[in-house]
Coordinates of C-alpha atoms in Angstrom, one line a residue:
M72 CA -18.4 -7.2 9.9
T73 CA -16.7 -7.9 6.2
I74 CA -13.4 -7.3 5.5
Y75 CA -11.9 -5.8 2.2
A76 CA -8.6 -6.8 1.5
M77 CA -6.5 -5.5 -1.9
S78 CA -3.0 -5.7 -3.2
D79 CA -0.4 -4.1 -5.6
I80 CA -2.2 -1.2 -6.7
H81 CA 1.7 -0.2 -8.3
G82 CA 0.6 3.8 -8.5
F83 CA -2.8 3.4 -10.6
I84 CA -4.5 5.4 -8.8
G85 CA -7.7 5.5 -11.1
P86 CA -8.5 1.9 -10.7
F87 CA -7.5 2.1 -6.9
E88 CA -10.1 4.5 -6.4
E89 CA -12.8 2.5 -8.4
A90 CA -12.1 -0.7 -6.8
L91 CA -12.6 1.5 -3.3
A92 CA -16.0 2.6 -4.2
R93 CA -17.0 -1.5 -3.4
V94 CA -15.1 -1.0 0.1
D95 CA -18.1 0.1 2.5
L96 CA -16.5 1.4 6.5
S97 CA -19.8 2.8 7.3
D98 CA -19.7 -0.3 9.5
K99 CA -18.2 0.3 12.4
T100 CA -16.4 -3.4 12.9
S101 CA -15.7 -3.7 9.0
R102 CA -12.1 -3.2 7.8
L103 CA -9.7 -2.5 4.8
I104 CA -6.2 -4.5 4.5
L105 CA -4.4 -3.3 1.6
L106 CA -1.0 -5.9 1.5
G107 CA 1.7 -3.4 -0.1
D108 CA 2.9 -2.7 -3.3
Y109 CA 1.3 1.0 -3.6
C110 CA 3.9 2.3 -6.1
D111 CA 6.1 1.7 -9.2
R112 CA 5.0 0.9 -12.6
G113 CA 2.1 3.6 -12.8
P114 CA 2.4 6.6 -13.0
A115 CA 0.4 8.3 -9.7
S116 CA 3.1 6.5 -7.2
L117 CA 2.8 9.9 -4.5
A118 CA -1.1 9.9 -5.1
V119 CA -1.7 6.6 -3.8
Y120 CA 0.2 6.8 -1.2
R121 CA -1.5 10.6 -0.3
K122 CA -4.8 8.7 -0.3
I123 CA -4.2 5.3 1.8
M124 CA -2.6 8.0 4.3
R125 CA -6.2 10.2 4.7
L126 CA -8.1 6.7 4.3
Q127 CA -6.2 6.2 7.6
E128 CA -6.3 9.5 9.0
E129 CA -10.6 9.1 8.2
F130 CA -11.3 5.6 9.4
P131 CA -8.8 5.0 13.0
D132 CA -8.0 1.8 12.9
K133 CA -10.3 0.4 9.9
V134 CA -7.7 1.0 7.7
V135 CA -4.3 -1.5 8.3
A136 CA -2.0 -1.1 5.4
L137 CA 1.0 -3.5 5.1
R138 CA 4.8 -3.7 3.3
G139 CA 5.4 -5.1 0.0
N140 CA 8.8 -5.7 -1.6
H141 CA 8.8 -2.3 -3.5
E142 CA 8.6 -0.7 -0.1
E143 CA 11.0 -2.2 0.9
M144 CA 13.1 -1.2 -2.7
L145 CA 12.0 2.2 -2.1
L146 CA 13.4 2.4 1.1
E147 CA 16.8 0.5 -0.1
Y148 CA 17.3 3.4 -2.5
I149 CA 16.4 6.9 -1.2
D150 CA 18.9 5.1 2.0
M151 CA 21.5 4.1 -0.7
A152 CA 22.0 7.4 -2.4
S153 CA 24.2 9.1 0.5
V154 CA 25.7 6.2 1.0
D155 CA 26.3 3.7 -1.9
L156 CA 26.0 5.4 -5.9
G157 CA 26.2 1.8 -6.5
F158 CA 22.6 0.8 -6.4
T159 CA 22.3 4.0 -9.5
Q160 CA 21.6 1.2 -12.1
G161 CA 18.8 -0.8 -9.4
W162 CA 17.0 2.5 -9.2
M163 CA 17.2 3.0 -12.5
L164 CA 16.0 -0.7 -13.8
A165 CA 13.4 -0.7 -10.9
D166 CA 11.9 1.9 -11.3
V167 CA 10.9 1.7 -15.0
G168 CA 10.3 5.3 -17.0
L169 CA 10.9 7.0 -13.9
K170 CA 7.3 7.1 -13.1
T171 CA 7.8 7.2 -8.9
A172 CA 10.5 9.5 -9.4
Q173 CA 8.1 11.8 -11.5
S174 CA 5.6 11.7 -9.3
F175 CA 7.2 12.4 -5.6
L176 CA 9.2 15.6 -7.8
D177 CA 7.8 18.5 -8.6
E178 CA 8.1 19.3 -12.4
T179 CA 11.5 21.3 -12.4
S180 CA 12.7 19.0 -10.1
F181 CA 12.3 16.4 -13.1
A182 CA 13.2 18.3 -15.8
K183 CA 17.0 19.1 -13.9
V184 CA 16.6 14.7 -13.4
K185 CA 16.2 14.1 -16.4
H186 CA 18.9 16.4 -17.9
L187 CA 21.2 14.7 -15.6
L188 CA 20.1 11.7 -17.1
A189 CA 20.9 12.8 -20.8
R190 CA 24.5 14.0 -19.7
K191 CA 24.7 10.7 -18.2
K192 CA 25.3 12.0 -14.8
F193 CA 23.4 9.0 -13.2
E194 CA 24.4 8.8 -9.8
D195 CA 23.7 13.2 -9.4
A196 CA 20.5 11.8 -11.3
Y197 CA 19.9 9.4 -8.6
R198 CA 21.5 12.0 -5.6
M199 CA 18.9 14.2 -6.4
T200 CA 16.1 12.0 -7.1
A201 CA 16.4 10.3 -3.4
D202 CA 17.3 13.2 -1.3
C203 CA 13.8 15.3 -3.4
M204 CA 11.6 12.3 -2.1
K205 CA 13.3 12.4 1.6
T206 CA 12.7 16.3 2.4
R207 CA 9.9 16.9 0.6
H208 CA 8.0 14.4 1.7
A209 CA 9.5 12.9 4.9
D210 CA 6.0 12.2 6.3
I211 CA 5.5 9.1 3.9
I212 CA 8.9 8.0 3.6
R213 CA 8.6 8.3 8.0
W214 CA 4.9 6.1 7.4
I215 CA 6.0 3.9 5.0
R216 CA 8.6 2.8 7.6
G217 CA 6.8 1.8 10.0
L218 CA 4.4 -0.5 7.9
P219 CA 3.9 -3.8 9.5
Y220 CA 4.9 -7.0 7.2
Y221 CA 1.6 -8.7 8.2
Y222 CA -2.2 -8.6 10.1
E223 CA -3.8 -11.7 11.7
S224 CA -7.5 -11.0 12.1
E225 CA -9.4 -12.7 15.0
F226 CA -10.9 -15.2 12.3
K227 CA -7.9 -17.7 11.8
Q228 CA -6.4 -15.2 8.9
V229 CA -3.1 -14.0 8.2
F230 CA -3.1 -11.4 5.9
C231 CA 0.4 -10.5 4.2
H232 CA 2.1 -9.0 1.0
A233 CA 3.9 -12.5 -0.2
G234 CA 3.4 -15.3 2.1
I235 CA 4.5 -17.2 5.9
D236 CA 6.8 -19.8 6.6
E237 CA 4.0 -22.0 7.1
D238 CA 7.0 -25.0 7.9
A239 CA 7.1 -23.3 10.9
G240 CA 3.3 -23.8 12.1
D241 CA 2.5 -21.9 14.9
L242 CA 5.5 -20.3 15.1
W243 CA 5.7 -18.6 12.1
R244 CA 5.4 -14.9 13.7
V245 CA 8.5 -15.4 15.0
G246 CA 10.0 -18.3 12.3
T247 CA 9.1 -15.9 9.2
P248 CA 11.9 -13.9 7.6
A249 CA 11.1 -10.3 6.9
E250 CA 11.9 -11.1 3.3
Y251 CA 9.3 -14.0 3.2
F252 CA 6.3 -11.3 4.1
T253 CA 7.3 -9.5 1.0
S254 CA 9.3 -11.3 -1.7
M255 CA 8.5 -15.2 -1.3
S256 CA 7.1 -17.1 -4.3
P257 CA 4.0 -18.8 -3.7
Y258 CA 5.6 -22.1 -2.3
Y259 CA 2.7 -23.5 -0.4
N260 CA 0.1 -22.7 -3.0
G261 CA -2.8 -26.1 -2.7
K262 CA -0.8 -27.1 0.7
H263 CA -3.4 -26.6 3.6
F264 CA -2.5 -24.3 7.0
E265 CA -4.2 -23.9 10.0
L266 CA -4.8 -20.1 8.8
D267 CA -6.1 -18.8 5.4
V268 CA -3.4 -16.9 4.3
I269 CA -4.0 -14.2 2.2
A270 CA -1.5 -12.4 -0.2
G271 CA -0.9 -10.1 -3.1
H272 CA 2.5 -10.4 -4.9
I273 CA 3.2 -12.4 -7.3
S274 CA 0.1 -12.2 -10.0
T275 CA -2.6 -14.9 -10.3
E276 CA -2.2 -15.7 -13.8
F277 CA 1.4 -17.2 -12.6
V278 CA -0.1 -18.8 -9.9
S279 CA -2.9 -20.2 -11.7
E280 CA -1.7 -20.9 -14.3
I281 CA -4.0 -19.9 -16.2
P282 CA -3.5 -17.1 -19.5
G283 CA -4.9 -13.4 -18.9
Y284 CA -6.6 -15.0 -15.5
C285 CA -6.5 -12.0 -13.4
D286 CA -9.1 -12.5 -10.9
I287 CA -8.8 -13.8 -7.2
W288 CA -7.6 -17.2 -6.8
F289 CA -8.3 -19.5 -4.7
D290 CA -5.9 -22.3 -4.1
G291 CA -9.0 -25.4 -2.6
A292 CA -6.5 -25.3 0.5
S293 CA -5.9 -22.5 2.2
H294 CA -4.5 -19.8 0.1
Y295 CA -6.4 -16.7 -1.4
Y296 CA -4.1 -14.3 -4.0
I297 CA -5.6 -11.4 -5.0
D298 CA -3.2 -9.9 -7.2
G299 CA -4.8 -9.3 -10.1
H300 CA -1.2 -7.2 -12.3
T301 CA -2.9 -4.0 -12.5
V302 CA -0.6 -3.0 -14.5
T303 CA -2.2 -4.9 -17.8
S304 CA -5.8 -5.3 -16.3
G305 CA -6.4 -2.4 -15.5
R306 CA -8.2 -3.5 -12.2
I307 CA -7.5 -4.2 -8.5
P308 CA -9.7 -7.2 -7.4
V309 CA -11.4 -7.0 -3.6
L310 CA -11.6 -9.9 -1.5
E311 CA -14.4 -9.7 0.6
Y312 CA -14.8 -12.0 3.9
D313 CA -18.4 -12.1 5.9
E314 CA -17.7 -13.0 9.2
A315 CA -21.4 -13.5 9.9
T316 CA -21.3 -16.8 7.4
G317 CA -17.3 -17.3 7.4
T318 CA -16.9 -17.0 3.1
Y319 CA -15.2 -15.2 1.2
S320 CA -16.2 -13.3 -2.5
G321 CA -14.8 -11.3 -4.6
P322 CA -13.9 -11.8 -8.9
G323 CA -13.0 -15.2 -9.8
L324 CA -14.4 -16.9 -6.4

C-alpha cells in the first residue's frame, strides 16, 4: 500500500495531470492526499477543482482533499462581497491577473468584469465576480466549505496544508488553531515530533534555504515539506510513503 501526497497546485492543471500520472490507485488500499491551495496564480483553478472532485467520485474513500489558505481566502472574498465591499482591494491583490476569476467566469461575464475595472468600478466588478462564482459553481463552493483541515493516517502521520501546534503534544488535534493548519510558517523545522508532519504552503526553496530548490524537503527530524513552487518550477513533486517498508520517496529524497 502506498500513500501519495502533493500540495500547492495553484491552478496549474498541466503539472497536476503530470503528477497524477505517477499515482497508482489501482491497489485497494492506496490513497492520495492533496494538501490544499488548488486555486490562484495559475490559469485553470476551476479545472483543478473539477478534476479533484472527479477523482473523489472515481475513487471513493481513496482521495482526500484538504483545505489551504487560498481556499480560505476564496471563501472569505466571495462571502464578504455581499456584506463588506472593503474587501475589493484585497480580492484584486490576491487574484493576481484575475486568473482565478477568469477560470470561473464565462467569456462574456469576464469581459464585463474587465469593462467595470477599466471604468474604475472596482466594487461592482468584485460583486459581479463573487455572484457569478456562487451562483454558477455552487457545487464547488459547497465542496470547498466542507474540506477538512488535516488528515491523520494509521502510520503516525498527519497531513495538513501548513502545520500543527506541536507544542500542544498529543492534544494537537484540539490545540491547533484553524489558522495554523492553513497558514502557519514552518516553526518546527528540524525539531522532532511524535508524528511525521507532511505539509505544503511554504516553498521548499524557502524551507531548505537552497536557492532554486523545488523538490521535497525532509528536515532530518519529523517534517516533510512538499510545496515545490509550481509557479516557477512548472511541476508538482509527489511524495510517496510505502507502508510495507515504512519509507518515503520522491524527488529530493
